[in-house]
Short mmCIF file of C-alpha atoms in Angstrom, two decimals:
data_model
loop_
_atom_site.label_atom_id
_atom_site.label_comp_id
_atom_site.label_asym_id
_atom_site.label_seq_id
_atom_site.Cartn_x
_atom_site.Cartn_y
_atom_site.Cartn_z
CA UNK A 5 101.52 101.27 93.88
CA UNK A 6 99.41 98.15 94.36
CA UNK A 7 99.59 95.04 92.23
CA UNK A 8 97.65 94.71 88.96
CA UNK A 9 97.71 91.88 86.41
CA UNK A 10 95.36 90.84 83.61
CA UNK A 11 96.08 87.89 81.34
CA UNK A 12 94.52 85.65 78.74
CA UNK A 13 95.74 82.13 79.46
CA UNK A 14 95.51 78.79 77.65
CA UNK A 15 96.09 76.61 80.72
CA UNK A 16 93.92 75.85 83.78
CA UNK A 17 93.21 78.79 86.11
CA UNK A 18 93.80 78.40 89.85
CA UNK A 19 91.71 81.00 91.75
CA UNK A 20 93.75 80.49 94.94
CA UNK A 21 96.84 81.81 93.15
CA UNK A 22 95.04 85.05 92.27
CA UNK A 23 93.77 85.46 95.84
CA UNK A 24 97.30 85.02 97.19
CA UNK A 25 98.62 87.46 94.62
CA UNK A 26 96.46 90.41 95.75
CA UNK A 27 96.59 89.74 99.50
CA UNK A 28 98.75 91.93 101.74
CA UNK A 29 98.73 93.02 105.39
CA UNK A 30 97.58 96.49 104.31
CA UNK A 31 94.57 95.20 102.36
CA UNK A 32 92.18 93.45 104.73
CA UNK A 33 89.32 92.94 102.26
CA UNK A 34 89.81 90.47 99.43
CA UNK A 35 87.09 89.33 97.09
CA UNK A 36 86.98 87.07 94.11
CA UNK A 37 84.73 86.05 91.27
CA UNK A 38 85.14 82.74 89.48
CA UNK A 39 83.15 81.75 86.41
CA UNK A 40 83.09 78.06 85.50
CA UNK A 41 81.69 76.15 82.52
CA UNK A 42 78.10 75.13 83.34
CA UNK A 43 76.66 71.76 82.42
CA UNK A 44 73.71 73.30 80.62
CA UNK A 45 72.71 76.38 78.66
CA UNK A 46 69.25 77.28 77.43
CA UNK A 47 67.99 73.85 78.42
CA UNK A 48 70.64 71.98 76.41
CA UNK A 49 73.23 69.69 78.00
CA UNK A 50 76.72 71.16 77.53
CA UNK A 51 79.81 68.95 77.44
CA UNK A 52 82.45 71.64 76.92
CA UNK A 53 83.32 74.71 74.91
CA UNK A 54 85.95 76.52 72.96
CA UNK A 55 86.89 80.17 73.46
CA UNK A 56 88.10 82.01 70.40
CA UNK A 57 89.41 85.55 70.78
CA UNK A 58 90.83 88.57 69.01
CA UNK A 59 93.93 88.26 71.10
CA UNK A 60 95.66 91.63 70.72
CA UNK A 61 92.42 93.54 71.29
CA UNK A 62 91.28 91.27 74.13
CA UNK A 63 94.55 91.84 75.99
CA UNK A 64 94.32 95.58 75.40
CA UNK A 65 90.66 95.78 76.47
CA UNK A 66 91.27 93.66 79.57
CA UNK A 67 94.15 95.91 80.62
CA UNK A 68 91.92 98.94 80.02
CA UNK A 69 89.11 97.51 82.16
CA UNK A 70 91.53 96.79 85.01
CA UNK A 71 92.98 100.32 84.78
CA UNK A 72 89.45 101.80 84.88
CA UNK A 73 88.53 99.68 87.92
CA UNK A 74 91.69 100.76 89.75
CA UNK A 75 90.97 104.38 88.92
CA UNK A 76 87.34 104.22 90.10
CA UNK A 77 87.82 102.17 93.25
CA UNK A 78 90.86 103.65 94.97
CA UNK A 79 93.66 101.61 93.40
CA UNK A 80 92.77 98.13 94.64
CA UNK A 81 95.19 95.30 93.93
CA UNK A 82 93.68 93.33 91.04
CA UNK A 83 94.47 90.05 89.30
CA UNK A 84 92.41 88.77 86.38
CA UNK A 85 92.75 85.71 84.18
CA UNK A 86 90.49 84.69 81.29
CA UNK A 87 90.99 81.34 79.70
CA UNK A 88 91.02 80.70 75.95
CA UNK A 89 91.06 77.42 74.03
CA UNK A 90 89.16 74.25 74.89
CA UNK A 91 87.41 73.84 78.27
CA UNK A 92 85.40 71.07 79.89
CA UNK A 93 82.36 71.38 82.17
CA UNK A 94 83.50 72.68 85.58
CA UNK A 95 86.68 74.28 84.24
CA UNK A 96 87.37 77.86 85.33
CA UNK A 97 86.72 80.29 82.44
CA UNK A 98 87.49 83.51 84.29
CA UNK A 99 88.84 84.46 87.72
CA UNK A 100 89.06 87.92 89.28
CA UNK A 101 90.61 88.78 92.65
CA UNK A 102 90.50 92.28 94.16
CA UNK A 103 91.92 93.51 97.46
CA UNK A 104 91.72 96.84 99.27
CA UNK A 105 91.74 98.19 102.81
CA UNK A 106 87.98 98.84 102.43
CA UNK A 107 85.62 96.09 101.43
CA UNK A 108 83.35 98.36 99.33
CA UNK A 109 86.33 99.15 97.10
CA UNK A 110 87.38 95.52 96.72
CA UNK A 111 83.83 94.36 95.94
CA UNK A 112 83.13 97.34 93.64
CA UNK A 113 86.29 96.72 91.62
CA UNK A 114 85.53 93.01 91.28
CA UNK A 115 82.00 93.74 90.07
CA UNK A 116 83.17 96.42 87.64
CA UNK A 117 85.68 94.06 86.06
CA UNK A 118 83.26 91.15 85.57
CA UNK A 119 80.46 93.36 84.18
CA UNK A 120 82.71 95.26 81.74
CA UNK A 121 84.56 92.14 80.69
CA UNK A 122 81.25 90.46 79.77
CA UNK A 123 80.26 93.50 77.71
CA UNK A 124 83.52 94.38 76.04
CA UNK A 125 86.05 91.57 75.84
CA UNK A 126 86.31 90.29 72.22
CA UNK A 127 86.03 86.62 73.13
CA UNK A 128 83.57 84.12 71.61
CA UNK A 129 82.25 80.86 72.91
CA UNK A 130 81.60 77.79 70.77
CA UNK A 131 79.53 75.50 72.96
CA UNK A 132 79.63 71.74 72.46
CA UNK A 133 76.38 69.94 73.26
CA UNK A 134 75.67 66.39 74.34
CA UNK A 135 73.84 65.74 71.04
CA UNK A 136 77.07 66.38 69.13
CA UNK A 137 76.13 69.83 67.79
CA UNK A 138 78.11 73.05 68.34
CA UNK A 139 77.00 76.64 68.38
CA UNK A 140 78.54 80.10 68.78
CA UNK A 141 76.87 81.50 71.88
CA UNK A 142 75.25 84.91 71.40
CA UNK A 143 76.30 84.73 67.78
CA UNK A 144 73.51 83.16 65.76
CA UNK A 145 70.56 84.46 67.76
CA UNK A 146 71.95 87.99 68.23
CA UNK A 147 72.87 88.10 64.54
CA UNK A 148 69.22 87.89 63.53
CA UNK A 149 68.41 90.92 65.69
CA UNK A 150 69.32 94.55 65.13
CA UNK A 151 72.55 95.40 66.89
CA UNK A 152 71.53 99.04 67.08
CA UNK A 153 73.61 99.82 70.15
CA UNK A 154 76.70 98.35 68.57
CA UNK A 155 78.55 101.53 67.77
CA UNK B 17 89.35 111.92 47.38
CA UNK B 18 88.98 109.00 44.99
CA UNK B 19 92.34 107.43 45.81
CA UNK B 20 91.75 103.80 46.66
CA UNK B 21 91.88 102.60 50.31
CA UNK B 22 92.32 98.85 50.49
CA UNK B 23 91.21 97.46 53.87
CA UNK B 24 91.68 93.99 55.30
CA UNK B 25 88.92 93.32 57.85
CA UNK B 26 89.56 90.62 60.42
CA UNK B 27 86.73 88.16 61.08
CA UNK B 28 86.12 85.96 64.11
CA UNK B 29 83.90 83.16 65.36
CA UNK B 30 80.46 83.08 63.68
CA UNK B 31 81.43 85.85 61.23
CA UNK B 32 84.53 83.95 60.14
CA UNK B 33 82.32 80.89 59.58
CA UNK B 34 79.81 82.91 57.56
CA UNK B 35 82.47 84.19 55.18
CA UNK B 36 84.53 81.00 55.33
CA UNK B 37 87.63 83.08 56.07
CA UNK B 38 89.44 84.78 58.94
CA UNK B 39 89.65 88.07 57.02
CA UNK B 40 88.25 89.76 53.90
CA UNK B 41 89.66 92.36 51.53
CA UNK B 42 87.52 95.40 50.81
CA UNK B 43 88.40 98.23 48.47
CA UNK B 44 87.17 101.61 49.74
CA UNK B 45 88.12 105.17 48.79
CA UNK B 46 90.14 107.59 50.87
CA UNK B 47 87.89 109.33 53.42
CA UNK B 48 85.70 106.25 53.86
CA UNK B 49 84.11 105.73 57.27
CA UNK B 50 83.37 102.62 59.32
CA UNK B 51 79.81 102.87 57.97
CA UNK B 52 81.15 102.67 54.41
CA UNK B 53 83.18 99.61 55.35
CA UNK B 54 80.13 97.88 56.81
CA UNK B 55 78.06 98.69 53.67
CA UNK B 56 80.75 97.18 51.49
CA UNK B 57 81.05 94.04 53.61
CA UNK B 58 77.29 93.57 53.76
CA UNK B 59 77.14 93.41 49.93
CA UNK B 60 79.64 90.54 49.81
CA UNK B 61 78.78 86.84 49.58
CA UNK B 62 78.58 85.29 53.06
CA UNK B 63 77.17 88.48 54.63
CA UNK B 64 73.59 87.17 54.77
CA UNK B 65 73.96 86.26 58.45
CA UNK B 66 75.54 89.56 59.53
CA UNK B 67 73.34 91.89 61.63
CA UNK B 68 72.45 95.32 60.19
CA UNK B 69 74.99 97.10 62.37
CA UNK B 70 77.78 94.80 63.47
CA UNK B 71 80.35 96.18 65.92
CA UNK B 72 83.64 97.24 64.39
CA UNK B 73 87.02 97.76 66.03
CA UNK B 74 89.71 100.01 64.56
CA UNK B 75 93.23 99.62 65.89
CA UNK B 76 91.91 97.29 68.59
CA UNK B 77 89.33 99.73 69.98
CA UNK B 78 85.57 99.80 69.44
CA UNK B 79 84.85 102.40 66.76
CA UNK B 80 81.81 104.56 65.97
CA UNK B 81 80.28 104.30 62.51
CA UNK B 82 81.35 107.92 61.86
CA UNK B 83 85.05 107.19 62.37
CA UNK B 84 87.18 107.77 59.24
CA UNK B 85 89.52 104.95 58.17
CA UNK B 86 93.16 105.54 57.37
CA UNK B 87 95.78 103.50 55.51
CA UNK B 88 97.35 100.98 57.84
CA UNK B 89 94.40 100.86 60.29
CA UNK B 90 93.83 97.42 61.81
CA UNK B 91 90.13 96.78 61.25
CA UNK B 92 87.98 93.97 62.68
CA UNK B 93 84.29 93.10 62.58
CA UNK B 94 83.29 91.99 66.08
CA UNK B 95 80.52 89.41 66.67
CA UNK B 96 78.44 89.69 69.86
CA UNK B 97 80.97 88.92 72.60
CA UNK B 98 80.55 86.01 75.02
CA UNK B 99 83.45 86.06 77.45
CA UNK B 100 83.31 85.50 81.21
CA UNK C 6 68.67 71.75 97.84
CA UNK C 7 72.01 73.52 97.56
CA UNK C 8 74.76 73.41 100.14
CA UNK C 9 74.82 75.81 103.13
CA UNK C 10 77.22 75.91 106.06
CA UNK C 11 78.11 78.59 108.61
CA UNK C 12 80.63 78.01 111.40
CA UNK C 13 82.62 79.78 114.06
CA UNK C 14 86.08 78.19 114.07
CA UNK C 15 89.12 78.46 116.32
CA UNK C 16 91.64 77.24 113.71
CA UNK C 17 93.04 78.84 110.52
CA UNK C 18 90.52 79.40 107.71
CA UNK C 19 91.36 78.22 104.17
CA UNK C 20 89.27 80.19 101.62
CA UNK C 21 90.02 77.64 98.87
CA UNK C 22 88.17 74.97 100.87
CA UNK C 23 85.04 77.13 100.98
CA UNK C 24 85.25 77.86 97.24
CA UNK C 25 85.52 74.15 96.48
CA UNK C 26 82.64 73.43 98.82
CA UNK C 27 80.11 75.61 96.96
CA UNK C 28 81.28 74.85 93.40
CA UNK C 29 79.23 72.56 91.17
CA UNK C 30 78.67 72.11 87.42
CA UNK C 31 75.21 73.67 87.78
CA UNK C 32 76.50 76.83 89.48
CA UNK C 33 78.79 78.69 87.11
CA UNK C 34 79.23 81.85 89.21
CA UNK C 35 81.22 81.59 92.42
CA UNK C 36 82.27 84.55 94.49
CA UNK C 37 84.09 84.94 97.74
CA UNK C 38 84.92 87.52 100.36
CA UNK C 39 87.89 87.12 102.68
CA UNK C 40 88.63 89.48 105.56
CA UNK C 41 92.16 89.40 106.99
CA UNK C 42 93.76 91.10 109.98
CA UNK C 43 95.23 94.44 108.83
CA UNK C 44 98.58 95.74 110.02
CA UNK C 45 97.13 99.05 111.15
CA UNK C 46 93.92 100.59 112.45
CA UNK C 47 93.20 104.26 113.01
CA UNK C 48 96.84 105.07 112.37
CA UNK C 49 98.14 102.62 115.00
CA UNK C 50 100.36 99.66 114.17
CA UNK C 51 98.50 96.41 114.90
CA UNK C 52 100.36 93.21 115.78
CA UNK C 53 97.38 90.89 116.25
CA UNK C 54 94.00 90.60 117.87
CA UNK C 55 91.68 88.45 119.88
CA UNK C 56 88.05 87.72 118.97
CA UNK C 57 85.69 87.15 121.86
CA UNK C 58 82.13 86.06 121.15
CA UNK C 59 78.78 85.16 122.64
CA UNK C 60 79.07 81.77 121.08
CA UNK C 61 75.53 80.39 121.21
CA UNK C 62 74.04 83.63 119.89
CA UNK C 63 76.78 84.14 117.28
CA UNK C 64 76.14 80.67 115.85
CA UNK C 65 72.41 81.28 115.83
CA UNK C 66 72.73 84.72 114.23
CA UNK C 67 75.18 83.47 111.60
CA UNK C 68 72.81 80.64 110.64
CA UNK C 69 69.97 83.16 110.45
CA UNK C 70 71.95 85.49 108.16
CA UNK C 71 72.81 82.61 105.83
CA UNK C 72 69.16 81.48 105.72
CA UNK C 73 68.07 85.05 104.90
CA UNK C 74 70.66 85.33 102.11
CA UNK C 75 69.55 82.02 100.60
CA UNK C 76 65.94 83.13 100.77
CA UNK C 77 66.61 86.51 99.12
CA UNK C 78 69.03 85.40 96.41
CA UNK C 79 67.50 82.25 94.92
CA UNK C 80 69.03 79.58 97.16
CA UNK C 81 72.71 80.01 96.35
CA UNK C 82 75.16 77.51 97.81
CA UNK C 83 76.85 79.29 100.74
CA UNK C 84 79.77 78.52 103.05
CA UNK C 85 80.82 80.92 105.82
CA UNK C 86 83.50 80.67 108.49
CA UNK C 87 84.31 83.28 111.15
CA UNK C 88 87.35 82.77 113.28
CA UNK C 89 87.46 83.29 117.05
CA UNK C 90 90.43 83.30 119.43
CA UNK C 91 93.86 84.80 118.81
CA UNK C 92 94.90 85.96 115.31
CA UNK C 93 98.06 87.48 113.84
CA UNK C 94 98.36 90.14 111.14
CA UNK C 95 97.43 88.59 107.76
CA UNK C 96 95.36 85.78 109.29
CA UNK C 97 91.92 85.21 107.78
CA UNK C 98 89.19 86.48 110.15
CA UNK C 99 86.19 85.68 107.96
CA UNK C 100 85.59 83.90 104.66
CA UNK C 101 82.39 83.69 102.64
CA UNK C 102 81.85 81.72 99.43
CA UNK C 103 78.62 81.85 97.40
CA UNK C 104 77.73 80.06 94.18
CA UNK C 105 74.73 80.23 91.86
CA UNK C 106 73.89 79.78 88.20
CA UNK C 107 73.56 83.59 87.94
CA UNK C 108 76.37 85.86 89.02
CA UNK C 109 74.06 88.58 90.40
CA UNK C 110 72.68 86.06 92.89
CA UNK C 111 76.10 84.80 93.97
CA UNK C 112 77.48 88.33 94.41
CA UNK C 113 74.30 89.59 96.10
CA UNK C 114 74.32 86.75 98.62
CA UNK C 115 78.00 87.26 99.41
CA UNK C 116 77.46 90.99 99.98
CA UNK C 117 74.37 90.41 102.11
CA UNK C 118 76.23 88.00 104.38
CA UNK C 119 79.27 90.23 104.96
CA UNK C 120 77.16 93.37 105.58
CA UNK C 121 74.73 91.68 107.99
CA UNK C 122 77.49 89.77 109.75
CA UNK C 123 79.34 93.05 110.44
CA UNK C 124 76.16 94.59 111.87
CA UNK C 125 74.73 91.70 113.83
CA UNK C 126 77.25 89.02 114.80
CA UNK C 127 77.97 89.24 118.57
CA UNK C 128 81.74 89.11 118.21
CA UNK C 129 84.22 91.57 119.70
CA UNK C 130 87.76 92.41 118.75
CA UNK C 131 90.55 93.15 121.21
CA UNK C 132 93.32 94.69 119.12
CA UNK C 133 96.95 94.37 120.18
CA UNK C 134 99.15 97.33 119.21
CA UNK C 135 102.88 97.57 118.58
CA UNK C 136 103.24 99.85 121.63
CA UNK C 137 102.03 97.03 123.89
CA UNK C 138 98.54 98.41 124.54
CA UNK C 139 95.25 96.64 123.79
CA UNK C 140 91.81 97.99 123.06
CA UNK C 141 88.32 96.67 122.37
CA UNK C 142 87.52 97.94 118.88
CA UNK C 143 84.26 99.86 118.60
CA UNK C 144 83.85 99.43 122.32
CA UNK C 145 85.37 102.43 124.04
CA UNK C 146 84.61 105.07 121.42
CA UNK C 147 81.08 103.86 120.68
CA UNK C 148 80.40 103.59 124.40
CA UNK C 149 80.85 107.33 124.83
CA UNK C 150 78.19 108.00 122.19
CA UNK C 151 74.46 107.46 122.39
CA UNK C 152 73.54 104.05 121.03
CA UNK C 153 70.09 105.33 120.12
CA UNK C 154 69.54 102.84 117.34
CA UNK C 155 70.46 99.96 119.59
CA UNK C 156 67.03 98.50 120.19
CA UNK D 1 52.90 91.90 140.07
CA UNK D 2 55.51 92.47 142.74
CA UNK D 3 56.84 88.91 142.73
CA UNK D 4 60.62 89.06 142.34
CA UNK D 5 62.28 88.25 139.00
CA UNK D 6 65.96 87.49 139.45
CA UNK D 7 67.91 87.93 136.19
CA UNK D 8 71.49 86.97 135.39
CA UNK D 9 72.76 89.23 132.58
CA UNK D 10 75.72 87.96 130.55
CA UNK D 11 78.52 90.45 129.87
CA UNK D 12 81.16 90.40 127.14
CA UNK D 13 84.31 92.17 126.00
CA UNK D 14 84.48 95.81 127.16
CA UNK D 15 81.32 95.46 129.29
CA UNK D 16 82.75 92.44 131.09
CA UNK D 17 85.90 94.48 131.76
CA UNK D 18 83.88 97.43 133.06
CA UNK D 19 82.05 95.29 135.60
CA UNK D 20 85.00 92.99 136.22
CA UNK D 21 82.74 89.98 135.66
CA UNK D 22 81.28 87.88 132.87
CA UNK D 23 77.75 88.24 134.29
CA UNK D 24 75.81 90.24 136.86
CA UNK D 25 72.78 89.45 138.99
CA UNK D 26 69.90 91.90 138.92
CA UNK D 27 66.70 91.64 140.92
CA UNK D 28 63.66 92.91 139.02
CA UNK D 29 59.91 92.41 139.55
CA UNK D 30 57.60 90.26 137.43
CA UNK D 31 56.49 92.20 134.35
CA UNK D 32 59.80 94.05 134.06
CA UNK D 33 60.94 95.01 130.58
CA UNK D 34 64.36 95.17 128.94
CA UNK D 35 64.29 98.92 129.67
CA UNK D 36 63.86 98.16 133.38
CA UNK D 37 66.80 95.75 133.24
CA UNK D 38 69.01 98.39 131.62
CA UNK D 39 68.00 100.99 134.24
CA UNK D 40 68.90 98.58 137.02
CA UNK D 41 72.26 97.69 135.45
CA UNK D 42 73.13 101.34 134.81
CA UNK D 43 72.77 102.09 138.55
CA UNK D 44 75.35 99.43 139.47
CA UNK D 45 79.05 100.03 140.14
CA UNK D 46 81.04 99.56 136.92
CA UNK D 47 78.26 100.94 134.70
CA UNK D 48 79.93 104.32 134.25
CA UNK D 49 81.29 103.32 130.82
CA UNK D 50 78.02 101.84 129.53
CA UNK D 51 76.23 103.82 126.80
CA UNK D 52 72.74 105.20 127.57
CA UNK D 53 71.03 102.50 125.54
CA UNK D 54 73.18 99.38 125.22
CA UNK D 55 71.91 96.58 122.99
CA UNK D 56 70.32 93.66 124.83
CA UNK D 57 69.68 90.11 123.65
CA UNK D 58 67.02 87.88 125.13
CA UNK D 59 67.24 84.17 124.39
CA UNK D 60 70.02 84.85 121.90
CA UNK D 61 68.06 87.36 119.81
CA UNK D 62 68.29 91.14 119.78
CA UNK D 63 65.44 92.49 121.92
CA UNK D 64 63.50 95.77 121.91
CA UNK D 65 63.44 97.82 125.11
CA UNK D 66 59.70 97.15 125.36
CA UNK D 67 60.11 93.37 125.52
CA UNK D 68 58.90 91.84 128.82
CA UNK D 69 61.29 89.48 130.62
CA UNK D 70 60.23 86.08 131.85
CA UNK D 71 61.74 83.64 134.38
CA UNK D 72 64.38 81.51 132.69
CA UNK D 73 65.13 84.02 129.87
CA UNK D 74 68.79 84.06 128.82
CA UNK D 75 69.71 87.75 128.93
CA UNK D 76 72.89 89.42 127.63
CA UNK D 77 74.10 93.00 127.31
CA UNK D 78 75.76 93.34 123.91
CA UNK D 79 78.65 95.77 123.29
CA UNK D 80 79.01 97.32 119.83
CA UNK D 81 79.90 94.33 117.63
CA UNK D 82 83.13 94.14 115.67
CA UNK D 83 83.14 90.91 113.71
CA UNK D 84 84.21 90.44 110.11
#
């Protein structure tokens, strides 16, 4: 049984720790994805952000996504951390590390986790802009459109 | 079927700001569906900025609008997510 | 102009260095691939290996692959190191880090580099087995088959 | 067209072991192609373990069998690669 871990954390994320966690002599292919806070969004200068989440559901959904990825990609070792709370530009928001004997499985699992996490994880981002304003990303603009695919 | 079903719906992020609260109380009737819950919420003050069909989670899982609600269900209205 | 580096190295590879090298506040998506020496191959216990290479061509081909990846995937920042010489089980053989504002570009570039590198880089692997024997991987078995697609 | 074209072909890994050398000298004629080089090498002692159509690089790039060789070209016979 290979290693699997998925956590929401409110402290800085160190991608090297996740890489070390999934590595083993039996798994020669290790891949990672790291998402950091960008300095701009939609042409506006970003200074930082705040992640709010529905914690119990986010933890459950994250565990589900990891279990699905392990099921689909031959039980790779997987470690995932998503940060919540207040972040500055350049801070790591999410890190995923996947390892398997075959590189297609490691890369496939990593991609599955990041894509599903972006679609399903109940986490919201309040961006802080250089002009002093703040806005829920995805929130206000998506709210004015029909969310027909929601259910 | 007319027994009351009180539901507390959790709110987050932009939805919590719209309603000025982290949850709202809705009184439905036994047998009510997620669609009925959304109709009730959309008629409340603060709902002007809600989309026509917001996502809803029941017991921490995304629910279809046909799903029937039961006493004790944990219900949440989910804004467009923005993790990652 | 974003950062790009590709090297053959005869010392240990530290993936965290490559990740740090491509990161920047403008590039929020960073991905990496790390290949390590596995403890078995084809059912035989491996104790280590030796990479031989056609150095001038390998450096040229690696630079070419990186240039192609940058051209195809919107100029991601890229850092690649491939080790040569003697390696033990668990040692890093290759590390690739790619960063871009969009995750599809970072992941695409990383995948392009590892796939092309495996096909084209003139590097050969002499595996050392627990029973004391050694064998050029790909060499002896492939040599008995027609290499029709060679040219 | 019968002027001699001496070529030194670099050998690596399993091919170097087969020939017991890191390069071999082959004497071709002006206008010879990569295919001619491979034919000449395959007739030499040590070539028994070479595949019918080994990969060849000319001036550090993979070459087609039709490519014509010129004086001063850096030529190498490339075993199946195994990097990564």
